[in-house]
PDB file of C-alpha atoms in Angstrom:
ATOM      1  CA  MET A1489       0.145   0.174  -0.126  1.00 75.00           C
ATOM      2  CA  LYS A1490       1.325   3.446  -0.783  1.00 87.00           C
ATOM      3  CA  THR A1491      -0.524   7.132   0.610  1.00 91.00           C
ATOM      4  CA  TYR A1492      -2.152   8.744  -2.771  1.00 95.00           C
ATOM      5  CA  GLY A1493      -4.014  12.224  -2.590  1.00 95.00           C
ATOM      6  CA  SER A1494      -1.549  14.899  -3.236  1.00 96.00           C
ATOM      7  CA  GLU A1495      -2.989  18.110  -4.943  1.00 97.00           C
ATOM      8  CA  PRO A1496      -1.719  18.725  -8.419  1.00 98.00           C
ATOM      9  CA  ILE A1497       0.273  21.787  -8.959  1.00 98.00           C
ATOM     10  CA  GLU A1498      -0.995  24.791 -11.379  1.00 98.00           C
ATOM     11  CA  ILE A1499       2.525  26.024 -13.110  1.00 98.00           C
ATOM     12  CA  ALA A1500       1.302  28.636 -15.258  1.00 98.00           C
ATOM     13  CA  SER A1501      -2.468  30.257 -15.526  1.00 98.00           C
ATOM     14  CA  ASP A1502      -4.185  32.295 -18.808  1.00 98.00           C
ATOM     15  CA  VAL A1503      -2.630  29.968 -21.723  1.00 98.00           C
ATOM     16  CA  ILE A1504      -4.437  30.672 -24.025  1.00 97.00           C
ATOM     17  CA  VAL A1505      -4.444  27.982 -27.641  1.00 96.00           C
ATOM     18  CA  ASP A1506      -6.013  28.174 -30.734  1.00 93.00           C
ATOM     19  CA  ASN A1507      -8.651  25.449 -31.074  1.00 91.00           C
ATOM     20  CA  SER A1508      -9.393  26.105 -34.683  1.00 93.00           C
ATOM     21  CA  GLU A1509      -8.416  22.590 -35.865  1.00 95.00           C
ATOM     22  CA  MET A1510      -9.684  19.259 -34.270  1.00 97.00           C
ATOM     23  CA  TYR A1511      -7.070  16.497 -33.831  1.00 97.00           C
ATOM     24  CA  PHE A1512      -6.600  13.363 -31.984  1.00 97.00           C
ATOM     25  CA  TYR A1513      -2.919  12.682 -31.089  1.00 98.00           C
ATOM     26  CA  GLN A1514      -2.407   9.834 -28.036  1.00 97.00           C
ATOM     27  CA  TYR A1515       0.887   9.832 -26.562  1.00 97.00           C
ATOM     28  CA  LEU A1516       3.151  11.424 -29.538  1.00 98.00           C
ATOM     29  CA  PRO A1517       6.905  10.830 -28.949  1.00 98.00           C
ATOM     30  CA  ILE A1518       8.581  14.509 -28.865  1.00 98.00           C
ATOM     31  CA  HIS A1519      11.609  13.556 -27.405  1.00 98.00           C
ATOM     32  CA  ILE A1520      13.528  10.113 -27.783  1.00 96.00           C
ATOM     33  CA  ASP A1521      17.288  10.407 -27.144  1.00 91.00           C
ATOM     34  CA  ARG A1522      19.197  12.429 -25.147  1.00 88.00           C
ATOM     35  CA  THR A1523      20.299  15.117 -27.671  1.00 89.00           C
ATOM     36  CA  GLY A1524      17.769  17.403 -26.179  1.00 92.00           C
ATOM     37  CA  TYR A1525      15.798  18.061 -29.975  1.00 96.00           C
ATOM     38  CA  VAL A1526      12.299  18.572 -29.396  1.00 98.00           C
ATOM     39  CA  ALA A1527      10.478  17.359 -32.358  1.00 98.00           C
ATOM     40  CA  ILE A1528       6.595  19.027 -32.475  1.00 98.00           C
ATOM     41  CA  PRO A1529       5.433  18.164 -35.974  1.00 97.00           C
ATOM     42  CA  ARG A1530       3.777  21.341 -37.756  1.00 96.00           C
ATOM     43  CA  GLN A1531       0.361  21.143 -37.148  1.00 96.00           C
ATOM     44  CA  LEU A1532       1.110  20.686 -33.676  1.00 97.00           C
ATOM     45  CA  LEU A1533       3.516  23.821 -33.476  1.00 97.00           C
ATOM     46  CA  PRO A1534       0.569  26.334 -31.642  1.00 96.00           C
ATOM     47  CA  LEU A1535       1.414  23.850 -28.695  1.00 98.00           C
ATOM     48  CA  SER A1536       5.311  24.738 -28.045  1.00 97.00           C
ATOM     49  CA  GLU A1537       4.512  27.692 -25.930  1.00 97.00           C
ATOM     50  CA  ILE A1538       2.911  24.702 -23.817  1.00 98.00           C
ATOM     51  CA  VAL A1539       5.297  22.138 -24.355  1.00 98.00           C
ATOM     52  CA  TRP A1540       8.421  24.038 -22.968  1.00 98.00           C
ATOM     53  CA  LYS A1541       6.562  25.545 -19.980  1.00 98.00           C
ATOM     54  CA  CYS A1542       6.657  22.127 -18.932  1.00 98.00           C
ATOM     55  CA  ILE A1543      10.009  21.505 -19.788  1.00 98.00           C
ATOM     56  CA  THR A1544      11.196  24.530 -18.326  1.00 98.00           C
ATOM     57  CA  ASP A1545       9.263  23.100 -15.351  1.00 98.00           C
ATOM     58  CA  PHE A1546      10.329  19.585 -14.950  1.00 98.00           C
ATOM     59  CA  ARG A1547      14.352  20.659 -15.023  1.00 97.00           C
ATOM     60  CA  LYS A1548      13.245  22.848 -12.172  1.00 97.00           C
ATOM     61  CA  ASN A1549      12.281  19.795 -10.368  1.00 96.00           C
ATOM     62  CA  ILE A1550      14.525  16.700 -10.922  1.00 95.00           C
ATOM     63  CA  ASP A1551      17.845  16.102  -9.626  1.00 93.00           C
ATOM     64  CA  GLU A1552      19.049  14.908 -13.008  1.00 93.00           C
ATOM     65  CA  ASP A1553      19.078  15.722 -16.697  1.00 95.00           C
ATOM     66  CA  TRP A1554      16.040  16.083 -17.952  1.00 96.00           C
ATOM     67  CA  THR A1555      16.926  14.537 -21.438  1.00 96.00           C
ATOM     68  CA  GLU A1556      16.938  11.239 -20.002  1.00 96.00           C
ATOM     69  CA  TYR A1557      13.552  11.336 -20.123  1.00 97.00           C
ATOM     70  CA  TYR A1558      11.110  10.389 -22.999  1.00 97.00           C
ATOM     71  CA  ILE A1559       8.653  13.079 -23.816  1.00 98.00           C
ATOM     72  CA  TYR A1560       5.228  12.808 -25.035  1.00 98.00           C
ATOM     73  CA  LEU A1561       2.590  14.699 -26.305  1.00 98.00           C
ATOM     74  CA  THR A1562      -1.168  14.032 -26.188  1.00 98.00           C
ATOM     75  CA  ALA A1563      -3.122  16.348 -27.962  1.00 98.00           C
ATOM     76  CA  LYS A1564      -6.971  16.408 -28.442  1.00 97.00           C
ATOM     77  CA  CYS A1565      -9.320  18.991 -29.905  1.00 97.00           C
ATOM     78  CA  LEU A1566     -13.076  17.414 -30.413  1.00 97.00           C
ATOM     79  CA  TYR A1567     -16.069  18.367 -29.689  1.00 96.00           C
ATOM     80  CA  VAL A1568     -17.855  16.641 -26.167  1.00 96.00           C
ATOM     81  CA  LYS A1569     -21.821  15.745 -26.869  1.00 94.00           C
ATOM     82  CA  GLY A1570     -23.805  16.680 -23.279  1.00 94.00           C
ATOM     83  CA  GLY A1571     -23.245  13.915 -20.611  1.00 91.00           C
ATOM     84  CA  GLU A1572     -20.056  12.217 -22.149  1.00 90.00           C
ATOM     85  CA  ASN A1573     -16.448  12.760 -21.557  1.00 86.00           C
ATOM     86  CA  LEU A1574     -13.048  12.329 -24.572  1.00 79.00           C
ATOM     87  CA  ASN A1575     -11.382  10.292 -22.005  1.00 79.00           C
ATOM     88  CA  ARG A1576     -11.871   7.445 -20.023  1.00 75.00           C
ATOM     89  CA  ALA A1577     -14.293   7.722 -17.404  1.00 75.00           C
ATOM     90  CA  GLY A1578     -13.330   6.924 -13.612  1.00 88.00           C
ATOM     91  CA  TRP A1579     -10.760   7.709 -11.157  1.00 91.00           C
ATOM     92  CA  HIS A1580      -7.015   7.111 -11.657  1.00 93.00           C
ATOM     93  CA  CYS A1581      -3.991   8.090 -11.091  1.00 94.00           C
ATOM     94  CA  ASP A1582      -1.072   9.582 -14.303  1.00 94.00           C
ATOM     95  CA  GLY A1583       1.702   7.002 -14.123  1.00 93.00           C
ATOM     96  CA  PHE A1584       0.726   4.833 -11.389  1.00 93.00           C
ATOM     97  CA  MET A1585       3.302   3.111 -10.161  1.00 92.00           C
ATOM     98  CA  THR A1586       6.527   5.032 -11.677  1.00 94.00           C
ATOM     99  CA  ASP A1587       8.101   8.093 -11.376  1.00 94.00           C
ATOM    100  CA  ASP A1588       6.352   9.783 -14.276  1.00 97.00           C
ATOM    101  CA  ILE A1589       5.675  13.130 -14.200  1.00 98.00           C
ATOM    102  CA  ASN A1590       2.741  14.134 -16.301  1.00 98.00           C
ATOM    103  CA  TYR A1591       1.560  18.118 -17.216  1.00 98.00           C
ATOM    104  CA  ILE A1592      -2.304  18.950 -18.341  1.00 98.00           C
ATOM    105  CA  TRP A1593      -4.273  21.711 -19.950  1.00 98.00           C
ATOM    106  CA  CYS A1594      -7.847  21.917 -21.237  1.00 97.00           C
ATOM    107  CA  ASP A1595      -9.976  25.008 -22.067  1.00 97.00           C
ATOM    108  CA  CYS A1596     -12.947  23.458 -20.980  1.00 96.00           C
ATOM    109  CA  ILE A1597     -14.655  20.543 -19.079  1.00 95.00           C
ATOM    110  CA  PRO A1598     -11.530  20.790 -16.359  1.00 95.00           C
ATOM    111  CA  THR A1599     -10.264  17.980 -14.952  1.00 96.00           C
ATOM    112  CA  GLU A1600     -11.873  17.099 -11.370  1.00 95.00           C
ATOM    113  CA  TYR A1601      -9.366  15.646  -8.439  1.00 97.00           C
ATOM    114  CA  VAL A1602      -9.574  14.706  -5.073  1.00 95.00           C
ATOM    115  CA  THR A1603      -7.149  15.487  -2.120  1.00 95.00           C
ATOM    116  CA  GLY A1604      -6.165  13.741   1.174  1.00 94.00           C
ATOM    117  CA  GLU A1605      -4.246  10.973   2.793  1.00 93.00           C
ATOM    118  CA  PHE A1606      -5.609   7.300   0.834  1.00 92.00           C
ATOM    119  CA  GLU A1607      -3.613   4.100   0.752  1.00 91.00           C
ATOM    120  CA  LEU A1608      -4.140   2.440  -2.602  1.00 91.00           C
ATOM    121  CA  VAL A1609      -3.349  -0.840  -3.210  1.00 89.00           C
ATOM    122  CA  GLN A1610      -0.061  -1.296  -5.559  1.00 90.00           C
ATOM    123  CA  ASP A1611      -2.169  -3.173  -8.499  1.00 89.00           C
ATOM    124  CA  HIS A1612      -2.976  -1.257 -11.405  1.00 86.00           C
ATOM    125  CA  GLU A1613      -6.669  -2.720 -12.109  1.00 85.00           C
ATOM    126  CA  LYS A1614      -6.934  -3.527  -8.546  1.00 90.00           C
ATOM    127  CA  SER A1615      -6.397   0.068  -7.390  1.00 90.00           C
ATOM    128  CA  ILE A1616      -9.087   1.466 -10.669  1.00 89.00           C
ATOM    129  CA  ASP A1617     -11.797  -0.244  -8.541  1.00 90.00           C
ATOM    130  CA  GLN A1618     -10.705   1.051  -5.133  1.00 92.00           C
ATOM    131  CA  MET A1619     -10.628   4.587  -6.240  1.00 93.00           C
ATOM    132  CA  ASN A1620     -13.906   4.018  -7.928  1.00 88.00           C
ATOM    133  CA  ARG A1621     -15.683   2.617  -4.575  1.00 91.00           C
ATOM    134  CA  LEU A1622     -13.661   5.245  -2.143  1.00 86.00           C
ATOM    135  CA  PHE A1623     -14.995   8.111  -4.532  1.00 89.00           C
ATOM    136  CA  TYR A1624     -18.258   7.216  -5.715  1.00 82.00           C
ATOM    137  CA  ASN A1625     -20.577   9.617  -3.825  1.00 82.00           C
ATOM    138  CA  SER A1626     -17.018  12.495  -3.200  1.00 83.00           C
ATOM    139  CA  GLU A1627     -17.705  16.235  -3.820  1.00 89.00           C
ATOM    140  CA  PRO A1628     -14.131  16.836  -6.095  1.00 94.00           C
ATOM    141  CA  LEU A1629     -12.310  20.173  -6.304  1.00 96.00           C
ATOM    142  CA  LYS A1630     -11.674  21.154 -10.147  1.00 96.00           C
ATOM    143  CA  CYS A1631      -9.077  22.580 -12.059  1.00 98.00           C
ATOM    144  CA  LYS A1632      -8.847  25.943 -13.676  1.00 97.00           C
ATOM    145  CA  PRO A1633      -9.678  26.431 -17.441  1.00 97.00           C
ATOM    146  CA  ASN A1634      -6.502  27.731 -19.279  1.00 98.00           C
ATOM    147  CA  SER A1635      -3.970  26.417 -16.436  1.00 98.00           C
ATOM    148  CA  ILE A1636      -1.085  24.364 -16.919  1.00 98.00           C
ATOM    149  CA  TYR A1637      -1.333  21.356 -14.176  1.00 98.00           C
ATOM    150  CA  ARG A1638       1.850  19.088 -12.845  1.00 98.00           C
ATOM    151  CA  LEU A1639       0.876  15.773 -12.055  1.00 98.00           C
ATOM    152  CA  ASP A1640       2.922  13.403 -10.155  1.00 97.00           C
ATOM    153  CA  GLU A1641       1.576   9.398  -9.502  1.00 96.00           C
ATOM    154  CA  THR A1642       0.174  10.270  -6.256  1.00 95.00           C
ATOM    155  CA  VAL A1643      -2.628  13.009  -7.799  1.00 97.00           C
ATOM    156  CA  ILE A1644      -6.349  10.993  -8.210  1.00 94.00           C
ATOM    157  CA  HIS A1645      -8.540  12.506 -10.926  1.00 95.00           C
ATOM    158  CA  ARG A1646     -10.786  11.685 -13.024  1.00 93.00           C
ATOM    159  CA  CYS A1647     -11.807  13.409 -16.821  1.00 92.00           C
ATOM    160  CA  ASP A1648     -15.007  15.514 -16.140  1.00 92.00           C
ATOM    161  CA  TYR A1649     -18.125  14.965 -18.011  1.00 91.00           C
ATOM    162  CA  ASN A1650     -19.890  17.781 -20.291  1.00 94.00           C
ATOM    163  CA  ARG A1651     -22.852  18.696 -17.909  1.00 92.00           C
ATOM    164  CA  SER A1652     -24.581  21.103 -20.537  1.00 92.00           C
ATOM    165  CA  ASN A1653     -27.223  20.098 -23.021  1.00 91.00           C
ATOM    166  CA  HIS A1654     -25.262  20.706 -26.482  1.00 94.00           C
ATOM    167  CA  SER A1655     -21.381  19.509 -27.552  1.00 96.00           C
ATOM    168  CA  LEU A1656     -18.502  21.933 -26.547  1.00 96.00           C
ATOM    169  CA  LEU A1657     -15.507  22.027 -28.408  1.00 96.00           C
ATOM    170  CA  ARG A1658     -13.019  21.031 -25.723  1.00 96.00           C
ATOM    171  CA  HIS A1659      -8.826  21.038 -26.296  1.00 97.00           C
ATOM    172  CA  PHE A1660      -7.131  18.755 -23.499  1.00 97.00           C
ATOM    173  CA  ILE A1661      -2.767  18.899 -24.047  1.00 98.00           C
ATOM    174  CA  LYS A1662      -0.771  16.594 -21.843  1.00 98.00           C
ATOM    175  CA  VAL A1663       2.962  16.288 -21.749  1.00 98.00           C
ATOM    176  CA  SER A1664       4.234  13.167 -19.926  1.00 98.00           C
ATOM    177  CA  PHE A1665       7.629  12.458 -19.095  1.00 98.00           C
ATOM    178  CA  SER A1666       8.897   9.455 -18.380  1.00 97.00           C
ATOM    179  CA  LYS A1667      12.109   6.665 -18.372  1.00 95.00           C
ATOM    180  CA  GLU A1668      10.090   3.899 -19.885  1.00 95.00           C
ATOM    181  CA  LYS A1669       8.765   3.913 -23.929  1.00 95.00           C
ATOM    182  CA  TYR A1670       4.833   4.193 -24.561  1.00 95.00           C
ATOM    183  CA  ASN A1671       4.617   1.295 -26.626  1.00 94.00           C
ATOM    184  CA  LEU A1672       1.256   0.392 -27.142  1.00 95.00           C
ATOM    185  CA  LYS A1673      -0.232   0.292 -29.763  1.00 94.00           C
ATOM    186  CA  GLY A1674      -2.687   3.198 -31.136  1.00 94.00           C
ATOM    187  CA  ASN A1675      -0.401   5.342 -29.959  1.00 96.00           C
ATOM    188  CA  SER A1676       0.800   8.224 -32.230  1.00 98.00           C
ATOM    189  CA  HIS A1677       3.765   7.882 -34.380  1.00 98.00           C
ATOM    190  CA  ASN A1678       5.787  10.941 -35.155  1.00 98.00           C
ATOM    191  CA  TYR A1679       7.743  10.755 -38.413  1.00 97.00           C
ATOM    192  CA  LEU A1680      10.337  13.714 -37.527  1.00 97.00           C
ATOM    193  CA  LEU A1681      11.643  11.145 -35.477  1.00 96.00           C
ATOM    194  CA  ASP A1682      13.579   8.083 -36.329  1.00 94.00           C
ATOM    195  CA  TYR A1683      12.332   4.843 -34.782  1.00 95.00           C
ATOM    196  CA  ASP A1684      10.982   1.469 -34.484  1.00 95.00           C
ATOM    197  CA  TRP A1685       9.977   0.305 -31.688  1.00 95.00           C
ATOM    198  CA  GLU A1686       7.905  -3.141 -31.435  1.00 94.00           C
ATOM    199  CA  MET A1687       4.328  -1.846 -30.313  1.00 94.00           C
ATOM    200  CA  LYS A1688       2.273  -3.757 -27.514  1.00 93.00           C
ATOM    201  CA  GLU A1689      -1.392  -4.403 -27.103  1.00 91.00           C
ATOM    202  CA  ARG A1690      -2.915  -2.465 -24.408  1.00 82.00           C
ATOM    203  CA  SER A1691      -5.272  -3.008 -22.155  1.00 72.00           C
ATOM    204  CA  GLU A1692      -9.125  -2.001 -22.138  1.00 59.00           C
ATOM    205  CA  SER A1693      -8.859  -0.519 -18.767  1.00 52.00           C
ATOM    206  CA  ARG A1694      -5.357   0.925 -18.479  1.00 54.00           C
ATOM    207  CA  ASN A1695      -2.813   3.349 -20.416  1.00 55.00           C
ATOM    208  CA  HIS A1696       0.859   1.937 -19.018  1.00 57.00           C
ATOM    209  CA  PRO A1697       3.471   1.264 -21.191  1.00 56.00           C
ATOM    210  CA  ILE A1698       4.546  -2.575 -21.390  1.00 53.00           C
ATOM    211  CA  LYS A1699       8.445  -2.779 -21.085  1.00 50.00           C
TER     212      LYS A1699
END
């Protein structure tokens, strides 16, 4: 068992990003070696400000060379129907049982989270069930739209749903730092980088990488 329930840390506010083009990129690698070269495809260059704010904050908060880490960019700009959400429903921790650090930003339907001291079993599937039982009737806190937040594995959160009765265009960005390859089938491929990873089957309930 390990204690969870940390608060996400806001690192920037009032960050406005163009949402005139819809797209979906899942864990796109943008840094894969120690060169420090960050490869953002042309169509995602409007996200550069967020990416570099995250890299700058990450560098300040680790005791090692940031270029030792893979960096992944998730970017989703899509319509969300009333009563639905873009991501998997339910409570979870990004980078569960790892040292991964994730940064998130959205322009609407902000992420919800709970704080406190909660002991979670160190098992991917069992912890999901445990969290959803613990917080079934909780009144969560909310992140602010247009702010960037840093999350480590102890932040328990979930994607909120569109509480209106009409569709909303939601822009969501996540920048992930990890020592591991995110090598699951369905993840986006960056054709600006030279790599050929063996891609593994993903589970229905988790997105954690497979060695």
